[in-house]
Amino acid sequence: SSEVLEAIENVIQGILQSLAQKKAPVLTVANRRDWRNIEFKDSVGLQMIPHCTTKQIRSDCPQSAPRFALTLKILSMIYKMVQSNTYATKRDIYYSDTLLFGSQSAVDSIINDISCMLKIPRRSLHILSTTKGFVAGNLSYTEEDGTKVNCTCSATVCIIKQKDLNRKDLISHAKFVLIVEKDATFQRLLDDDFFNKVSPCIMITGRGVPDLNTRLLVRKLWDSFQIPIFSLMDADPHGVEIMCVYKYGSVSMSFEAHHLTVPSIKWLGLLPSDLKRLNISKDALIPFTKQDQNKLASIQKRPYIACQPLWKKELEIMAASKLKAEIQVLTSLSQDYLSRVYLPNKLQFGGWV
């Protein structure tokens, strides 16, 4: 807490010094979305370089003055919350003055800029993410009020909460973690009681692009248990992109890579090569859109693909076919093919890349 308060005080002190010298105050923020500021390391993923290019949020420029004011407003809210040991979600901050902030995305972007500028993880700023991720399987822990949470019962799906990410009492006998891209597939595996039938495991879904809490939990499970982590995604550029976020991180959050990425994650499925191997009918596949082609071309150029020859091969198969498939395509073989045949065989015979 004292570190956060001191960091904010230093920013305000800089502004006061500028005003005392009759200069327009300026906030200097790293260019988080610029690939030139990012380096790739096998052991960490995408991380921000120490001396990166920056942008200035000026108080005397019509284009940036509103953002300058909103940044100070959110800094003052963070300062009060840290002092009083209270918390707010990003939505709470936006709805505290919707006219002033304009949009939720503007608030989210400023909070990430502040975290990067202060060099303090976002969760230490007393700002909570509204969680959308779920976890189920061989995992149990005790909540702060003494409530025992057991995700092992197939009827129990736990929402991933930020306060649970600091716990040290996680208990699990899982043999692996399975990250599932979509909620529908996650629910299907729950209905089939998958995590009890094959071998004990933990299943997680970020329900699409994962939020911060879901990524933190995956990292925490890796740190705590050191068990294999597999990803189950659609065989399309969007699914590959989501898997890369879990494994290597995102450009915009590269300043927090050390806490968020798990480079050991394996791509279990759905692999483009699986579609041919399983004789999936072309009628069941979906043609690429222009957006898909652009997304795939962008992924193929990324630095981490060069050190993943098997991934590179899978992406080349996808690019050559210009066809994509959702995991649900496996139901064309049989309703429970995913949990009864596909995943057990993959896990037993090492069908991942």
PDB file of C-alpha atoms in Angstrom, residues 31-220:
ATOM      1  CA  ASN A  31       3.617   2.775 -25.747  1.00  0.00           C
ATOM      2  CA  ARG A  32       2.037  -0.485 -24.592  1.00  0.00           C
ATOM      3  CA  ARG A  33       0.669  -1.532 -27.984  1.00  0.00           C
ATOM      4  CA  ASP A  34       3.811  -0.935 -30.045  1.00  0.00           C
ATOM      5  CA  TRP A  35       5.522  -4.177 -31.119  1.00  0.00           C
ATOM      6  CA  ARG A  36       8.855  -2.279 -31.221  1.00  0.00           C
ATOM      7  CA  ASN A  37       8.649  -2.067 -27.415  1.00  0.00           C
ATOM      8  CA  ILE A  38       8.172  -5.816 -27.041  1.00  0.00           C
ATOM      9  CA  GLU A  39      10.733  -8.587 -26.886  1.00  0.00           C
ATOM     10  CA  PHE A  40      10.076 -12.307 -26.893  1.00  0.00           C
ATOM     11  CA  LYS A  41      11.712 -14.614 -24.367  1.00  0.00           C
ATOM     12  CA  ASP A  42      11.064 -18.365 -24.337  1.00  0.00           C
ATOM     13  CA  SER A  43      10.839 -18.442 -20.553  1.00  0.00           C
ATOM     14  CA  VAL A  44       8.470 -15.477 -20.163  1.00  0.00           C
ATOM     15  CA  GLY A  45       6.681 -14.780 -23.433  1.00  0.00           C
ATOM     16  CA  LEU A  46       6.094 -11.248 -24.657  1.00  0.00           C
ATOM     17  CA  GLN A  47       7.603  -8.667 -22.321  1.00  0.00           C
ATOM     18  CA  MET A  48       8.197  -4.952 -22.485  1.00  0.00           C
ATOM     19  CA  ILE A  49      11.793  -3.852 -23.086  1.00  0.00           C
ATOM     20  CA  PRO A  50      13.361  -1.737 -20.292  1.00  0.00           C
ATOM     21  CA  HIS A  51      13.923   1.425 -22.377  1.00  0.00           C
ATOM     22  CA  CYS A  52      10.811   1.558 -24.525  1.00  0.00           C
ATOM     23  CA  THR A  53       9.340   4.396 -26.547  1.00  0.00           C
ATOM     24  CA  THR A  54       6.824   6.519 -24.683  1.00  0.00           C
ATOM     25  CA  LYS A  55       3.920   8.795 -25.435  1.00  0.00           C
ATOM     26  CA  GLN A  56       3.059  12.016 -23.658  1.00  0.00           C
ATOM     27  CA  ILE A  57      -0.361  12.872 -22.306  1.00  0.00           C
ATOM     28  CA  ARG A  58      -0.216  16.647 -22.318  1.00  0.00           C
ATOM     29  CA  SER A  59      -2.464  18.994 -20.340  1.00  0.00           C
ATOM     30  CA  ASP A  60      -2.102  21.822 -22.888  1.00  0.00           C
ATOM     31  CA  CYS A  61      -3.104  19.872 -26.012  1.00  0.00           C
ATOM     32  CA  PRO A  62      -6.821  19.742 -27.003  1.00  0.00           C
ATOM     33  CA  GLN A  63      -6.482  16.095 -28.124  1.00  0.00           C
ATOM     34  CA  SER A  64      -4.894  14.766 -24.921  1.00  0.00           C
ATOM     35  CA  ALA A  65      -6.135  17.189 -22.221  1.00  0.00           C
ATOM     36  CA  PRO A  66      -9.323  15.149 -21.527  1.00  0.00           C
ATOM     37  CA  ARG A  67      -7.255  11.950 -21.077  1.00  0.00           C
ATOM     38  CA  PHE A  68      -4.836  13.858 -18.810  1.00  0.00           C
ATOM     39  CA  ALA A  69      -7.763  14.938 -16.611  1.00  0.00           C
ATOM     40  CA  LEU A  70      -9.343  11.453 -16.545  1.00  0.00           C
ATOM     41  CA  THR A  71      -5.993   9.885 -15.604  1.00  0.00           C
ATOM     42  CA  LEU A  72      -5.686  12.260 -12.637  1.00  0.00           C
ATOM     43  CA  LYS A  73      -9.289  11.556 -11.652  1.00  0.00           C
ATOM     44  CA  ILE A  74      -8.681   7.768 -11.595  1.00  0.00           C
ATOM     45  CA  LEU A  75      -5.335   8.256  -9.799  1.00  0.00           C
ATOM     46  CA  SER A  76      -7.164  10.182  -7.055  1.00  0.00           C
ATOM     47  CA  MET A  77      -9.782   7.398  -6.775  1.00  0.00           C
ATOM     48  CA  ILE A  78      -7.031   4.754  -6.488  1.00  0.00           C
ATOM     49  CA  TYR A  79      -5.249   6.828  -3.851  1.00  0.00           C
ATOM     50  CA  LYS A  80      -8.417   7.083  -1.712  1.00  0.00           C
ATOM     51  CA  MET A  81      -9.160   3.350  -2.073  1.00  0.00           C
ATOM     52  CA  VAL A  82      -5.639   2.312  -1.076  1.00  0.00           C
ATOM     53  CA  GLN A  83      -5.720   4.700   1.910  1.00  0.00           C
ATOM     54  CA  SER A  84      -9.080   3.391   3.125  1.00  0.00           C
ATOM     55  CA  ASN A  85      -8.380  -0.254   2.117  1.00  0.00           C
ATOM     56  CA  THR A  86     -11.496  -0.376  -0.065  1.00  0.00           C
ATOM     57  CA  TYR A  87     -11.915  -1.859  -3.548  1.00  0.00           C
ATOM     58  CA  ALA A  88     -13.865  -1.098  -6.710  1.00  0.00           C
ATOM     59  CA  THR A  89     -14.367  -2.861 -10.038  1.00  0.00           C
ATOM     60  CA  LYS A  90     -13.575  -1.186 -13.339  1.00  0.00           C
ATOM     61  CA  ARG A  91     -17.343  -1.016 -13.903  1.00  0.00           C
ATOM     62  CA  ASP A  92     -17.798   0.756 -10.543  1.00  0.00           C
ATOM     63  CA  ILE A  93     -15.299   3.413 -11.639  1.00  0.00           C
ATOM     64  CA  TYR A  94     -17.027   3.913 -14.996  1.00  0.00           C
ATOM     65  CA  TYR A  95     -20.520   4.112 -13.449  1.00  0.00           C
ATOM     66  CA  SER A  96     -19.355   6.575 -10.792  1.00  0.00           C
ATOM     67  CA  ASP A  97     -19.510   9.198 -13.587  1.00  0.00           C
ATOM     68  CA  THR A  98     -20.499   7.821 -16.997  1.00  0.00           C
ATOM     69  CA  LEU A  99     -20.752  11.302 -18.554  1.00  0.00           C
ATOM     70  CA  LEU A 100     -17.225  12.165 -17.479  1.00  0.00           C
ATOM     71  CA  PHE A 101     -15.591   8.882 -18.548  1.00  0.00           C
ATOM     72  CA  GLY A 102     -17.577   8.415 -21.760  1.00  0.00           C
ATOM     73  CA  SER A 103     -16.999   4.659 -22.142  1.00  0.00           C
ATOM     74  CA  GLN A 104     -15.905   1.573 -20.217  1.00  0.00           C
ATOM     75  CA  SER A 105     -13.081   0.956 -22.717  1.00  0.00           C
ATOM     76  CA  ALA A 106     -11.627   4.434 -21.974  1.00  0.00           C
ATOM     77  CA  VAL A 107     -11.559   3.591 -18.242  1.00  0.00           C
ATOM     78  CA  ASP A 108      -9.963   0.158 -18.896  1.00  0.00           C
ATOM     79  CA  SER A 109      -7.251   1.671 -21.088  1.00  0.00           C
ATOM     80  CA  ILE A 110      -6.396   4.426 -18.572  1.00  0.00           C
ATOM     81  CA  ILE A 111      -6.193   1.892 -15.700  1.00  0.00           C
ATOM     82  CA  ASN A 112      -3.718  -0.217 -17.714  1.00  0.00           C
ATOM     83  CA  ASP A 113      -1.713   2.932 -18.555  1.00  0.00           C
ATOM     84  CA  ILE A 114      -1.588   3.853 -14.851  1.00  0.00           C
ATOM     85  CA  SER A 115      -0.459   0.349 -13.873  1.00  0.00           C
ATOM     86  CA  CYS A 116       2.290   0.497 -16.513  1.00  0.00           C
ATOM     87  CA  MET A 117       3.316   4.073 -15.608  1.00  0.00           C
ATOM     88  CA  LEU A 118       3.555   3.305 -11.853  1.00  0.00           C
ATOM     89  CA  LYS A 119       5.141  -0.134 -12.535  1.00  0.00           C
ATOM     90  CA  ILE A 120       2.641  -1.662 -10.120  1.00  0.00           C
ATOM     91  CA  PRO A 121       0.436  -4.708 -10.956  1.00  0.00           C
ATOM     92  CA  ARG A 122      -3.166  -3.749 -11.580  1.00  0.00           C
ATOM     93  CA  ARG A 123      -4.506  -5.904  -8.734  1.00  0.00           C
ATOM     94  CA  SER A 124      -2.372  -3.853  -6.273  1.00  0.00           C
ATOM     95  CA  LEU A 125      -4.228  -0.687  -7.289  1.00  0.00           C
ATOM     96  CA  HIS A 126      -7.370  -1.930  -5.446  1.00  0.00           C
ATOM     97  CA  ILE A 127      -9.216  -2.179  -8.773  1.00  0.00           C
ATOM     98  CA  LEU A 128     -10.967  -5.518  -9.268  1.00  0.00           C
ATOM     99  CA  SER A 129     -11.823  -7.070 -12.609  1.00  0.00           C
ATOM    100  CA  THR A 130     -15.375  -8.269 -13.161  1.00  0.00           C
ATOM    101  CA  THR A 131     -14.658 -11.961 -13.585  1.00  0.00           C
ATOM    102  CA  LYS A 132     -16.148 -14.041 -16.363  1.00  0.00           C
ATOM    103  CA  GLY A 133     -13.969 -17.149 -16.022  1.00  0.00           C
ATOM    104  CA  PHE A 134     -15.023 -20.507 -14.540  1.00  0.00           C
ATOM    105  CA  VAL A 135     -13.070 -23.340 -12.921  1.00  0.00           C
ATOM    106  CA  ALA A 136     -14.168 -26.906 -12.137  1.00  0.00           C
ATOM    107  CA  GLY A 137     -12.466 -30.192 -11.311  1.00  0.00           C
ATOM    108  CA  ASN A 138     -10.008 -31.531  -8.773  1.00  0.00           C
ATOM    109  CA  LEU A 139      -9.438 -28.342  -6.789  1.00  0.00           C
ATOM    110  CA  SER A 140     -10.466 -27.200  -3.312  1.00  0.00           C
ATOM    111  CA  TYR A 141      -9.684 -24.284  -0.998  1.00  0.00           C
ATOM    112  CA  THR A 142     -11.099 -22.357   1.957  1.00  0.00           C
ATOM    113  CA  GLU A 143     -12.548 -18.864   1.514  1.00  0.00           C
ATOM    114  CA  GLU A 144     -11.715 -15.989   3.876  1.00  0.00           C
ATOM    115  CA  ASP A 145     -14.923 -16.491   5.868  1.00  0.00           C
ATOM    116  CA  GLY A 146     -14.070 -20.187   6.431  1.00  0.00           C
ATOM    117  CA  THR A 147     -16.349 -21.571   3.684  1.00  0.00           C
ATOM    118  CA  LYS A 148     -14.804 -24.647   2.103  1.00  0.00           C
ATOM    119  CA  VAL A 149     -15.032 -24.604  -1.695  1.00  0.00           C
ATOM    120  CA  ASN A 150     -14.776 -27.927  -3.492  1.00  0.00           C
ATOM    121  CA  CYS A 151     -14.795 -27.821  -7.302  1.00  0.00           C
ATOM    122  CA  THR A 152     -14.488 -31.626  -7.507  1.00  0.00           C
ATOM    123  CA  CYS A 153     -18.239 -32.179  -7.480  1.00  0.00           C
ATOM    124  CA  SER A 154     -19.349 -32.145 -11.134  1.00  0.00           C
ATOM    125  CA  ALA A 155     -22.264 -29.854 -10.260  1.00  0.00           C
ATOM    126  CA  THR A 156     -19.885 -27.228  -8.842  1.00  0.00           C
ATOM    127  CA  VAL A 157     -18.548 -24.570 -11.174  1.00  0.00           C
ATOM    128  CA  CYS A 158     -16.627 -21.888  -9.322  1.00  0.00           C
ATOM    129  CA  ILE A 159     -16.383 -18.335 -10.578  1.00  0.00           C
ATOM    130  CA  ILE A 160     -12.747 -17.226 -10.589  1.00  0.00           C
ATOM    131  CA  LYS A 161     -12.566 -14.444  -7.987  1.00  0.00           C
ATOM    132  CA  GLN A 162      -9.690 -12.016  -7.614  1.00  0.00           C
ATOM    133  CA  LYS A 163      -9.449 -12.450  -3.838  1.00  0.00           C
ATOM    134  CA  ASP A 164      -8.931 -16.209  -4.285  1.00  0.00           C
ATOM    135  CA  LEU A 165      -5.786 -15.652  -6.354  1.00  0.00           C
ATOM    136  CA  ASN A 166      -3.708 -14.771  -3.271  1.00  0.00           C
ATOM    137  CA  ARG A 167      -4.522 -17.979  -1.424  1.00  0.00           C
ATOM    138  CA  LYS A 168      -1.905 -20.458  -0.368  1.00  0.00           C
ATOM    139  CA  ASP A 169      -4.242 -23.305   0.587  1.00  0.00           C
ATOM    140  CA  LEU A 170      -5.076 -24.676  -2.865  1.00  0.00           C
ATOM    141  CA  ILE A 171      -5.404 -28.478  -2.721  1.00  0.00           C
ATOM    142  CA  SER A 172      -5.443 -30.654  -5.832  1.00  0.00           C
ATOM    143  CA  HIS A 173      -4.564 -34.164  -6.994  1.00  0.00           C
ATOM    144  CA  ALA A 174      -5.058 -33.210 -10.648  1.00  0.00           C
ATOM    145  CA  LYS A 175      -2.778 -34.749 -13.262  1.00  0.00           C
ATOM    146  CA  PHE A 176      -3.215 -31.841 -15.676  1.00  0.00           C
ATOM    147  CA  VAL A 177      -5.069 -28.572 -16.341  1.00  0.00           C
ATOM    148  CA  LEU A 178      -7.304 -28.203 -19.401  1.00  0.00           C
ATOM    149  CA  ILE A 179      -7.988 -24.655 -20.654  1.00  0.00           C
ATOM    150  CA  VAL A 180     -11.186 -24.646 -22.713  1.00  0.00           C
ATOM    151  CA  GLU A 181     -11.823 -21.734 -25.065  1.00  0.00           C
ATOM    152  CA  LYS A 182     -15.615 -21.624 -24.975  1.00  0.00           C
ATOM    153  CA  ASP A 183     -18.254 -21.920 -22.290  1.00  0.00           C
ATOM    154  CA  ALA A 184     -20.388 -24.280 -24.429  1.00  0.00           C
ATOM    155  CA  THR A 185     -17.536 -26.839 -24.717  1.00  0.00           C
ATOM    156  CA  PHE A 186     -16.716 -26.419 -21.009  1.00  0.00           C
ATOM    157  CA  GLN A 187     -20.356 -27.160 -20.074  1.00  0.00           C
ATOM    158  CA  ARG A 188     -20.445 -30.153 -22.412  1.00  0.00           C
ATOM    159  CA  LEU A 189     -17.351 -31.649 -20.728  1.00  0.00           C
ATOM    160  CA  LEU A 190     -18.966 -31.027 -17.333  1.00  0.00           C
ATOM    161  CA  ASP A 191     -22.146 -32.824 -18.433  1.00  0.00           C
ATOM    162  CA  ASP A 192     -20.010 -35.771 -19.572  1.00  0.00           C
ATOM    163  CA  ASP A 193     -18.195 -35.763 -16.179  1.00  0.00           C
ATOM    164  CA  PHE A 194     -14.939 -35.633 -18.142  1.00  0.00           C
ATOM    165  CA  PHE A 195     -12.637 -34.553 -15.308  1.00  0.00           C
ATOM    166  CA  ASN A 196     -13.477 -37.648 -13.264  1.00  0.00           C
ATOM    167  CA  LYS A 197     -13.565 -40.231 -16.076  1.00  0.00           C
ATOM    168  CA  VAL A 198     -10.117 -39.934 -17.684  1.00  0.00           C
ATOM    169  CA  SER A 199      -7.953 -38.903 -14.752  1.00  0.00           C
ATOM    170  CA  PRO A 200      -8.389 -36.150 -12.170  1.00  0.00           C
ATOM    171  CA  CYS A 201      -7.893 -32.750 -13.783  1.00  0.00           C
ATOM    172  CA  ILE A 202      -8.791 -29.072 -13.435  1.00  0.00           C
ATOM    173  CA  MET A 203     -10.821 -27.422 -16.200  1.00  0.00           C
ATOM    174  CA  ILE A 204     -10.787 -23.670 -16.771  1.00  0.00           C
ATOM    175  CA  THR A 205     -12.562 -21.461 -19.275  1.00  0.00           C
ATOM    176  CA  GLY A 206     -12.099 -17.741 -19.831  1.00  0.00           C
ATOM    177  CA  ARG A 207     -15.247 -17.913 -22.018  1.00  0.00           C
ATOM    178  CA  GLY A 208     -13.410 -16.481 -25.009  1.00  0.00           C
ATOM    179  CA  VAL A 209     -10.567 -13.997 -24.611  1.00  0.00           C
ATOM    180  CA  PRO A 210      -9.493 -14.512 -20.977  1.00  0.00           C
ATOM    181  CA  ASP A 211      -9.743 -11.740 -18.402  1.00  0.00           C
ATOM    182  CA  LEU A 212      -6.891 -10.930 -16.034  1.00  0.00           C
ATOM    183  CA  ASN A 213      -8.221 -13.141 -13.212  1.00  0.00           C
ATOM    184  CA  THR A 214      -8.455 -16.236 -15.420  1.00  0.00           C
ATOM    185  CA  ARG A 215      -4.895 -15.737 -16.657  1.00  0.00           C
ATOM    186  CA  LEU A 216      -3.672 -15.208 -13.086  1.00  0.00           C
ATOM    187  CA  LEU A 217      -5.339 -18.442 -11.946  1.00  0.00           C
ATOM    188  CA  VAL A 218      -3.756 -20.473 -14.761  1.00  0.00           C
ATOM    189  CA  ARG A 219      -0.376 -19.048 -13.744  1.00  0.00           C
ATOM    190  CA  LYS A 220      -1.073 -19.745 -10.048  1.00  0.00           C
TER     191      LYS A 220
END
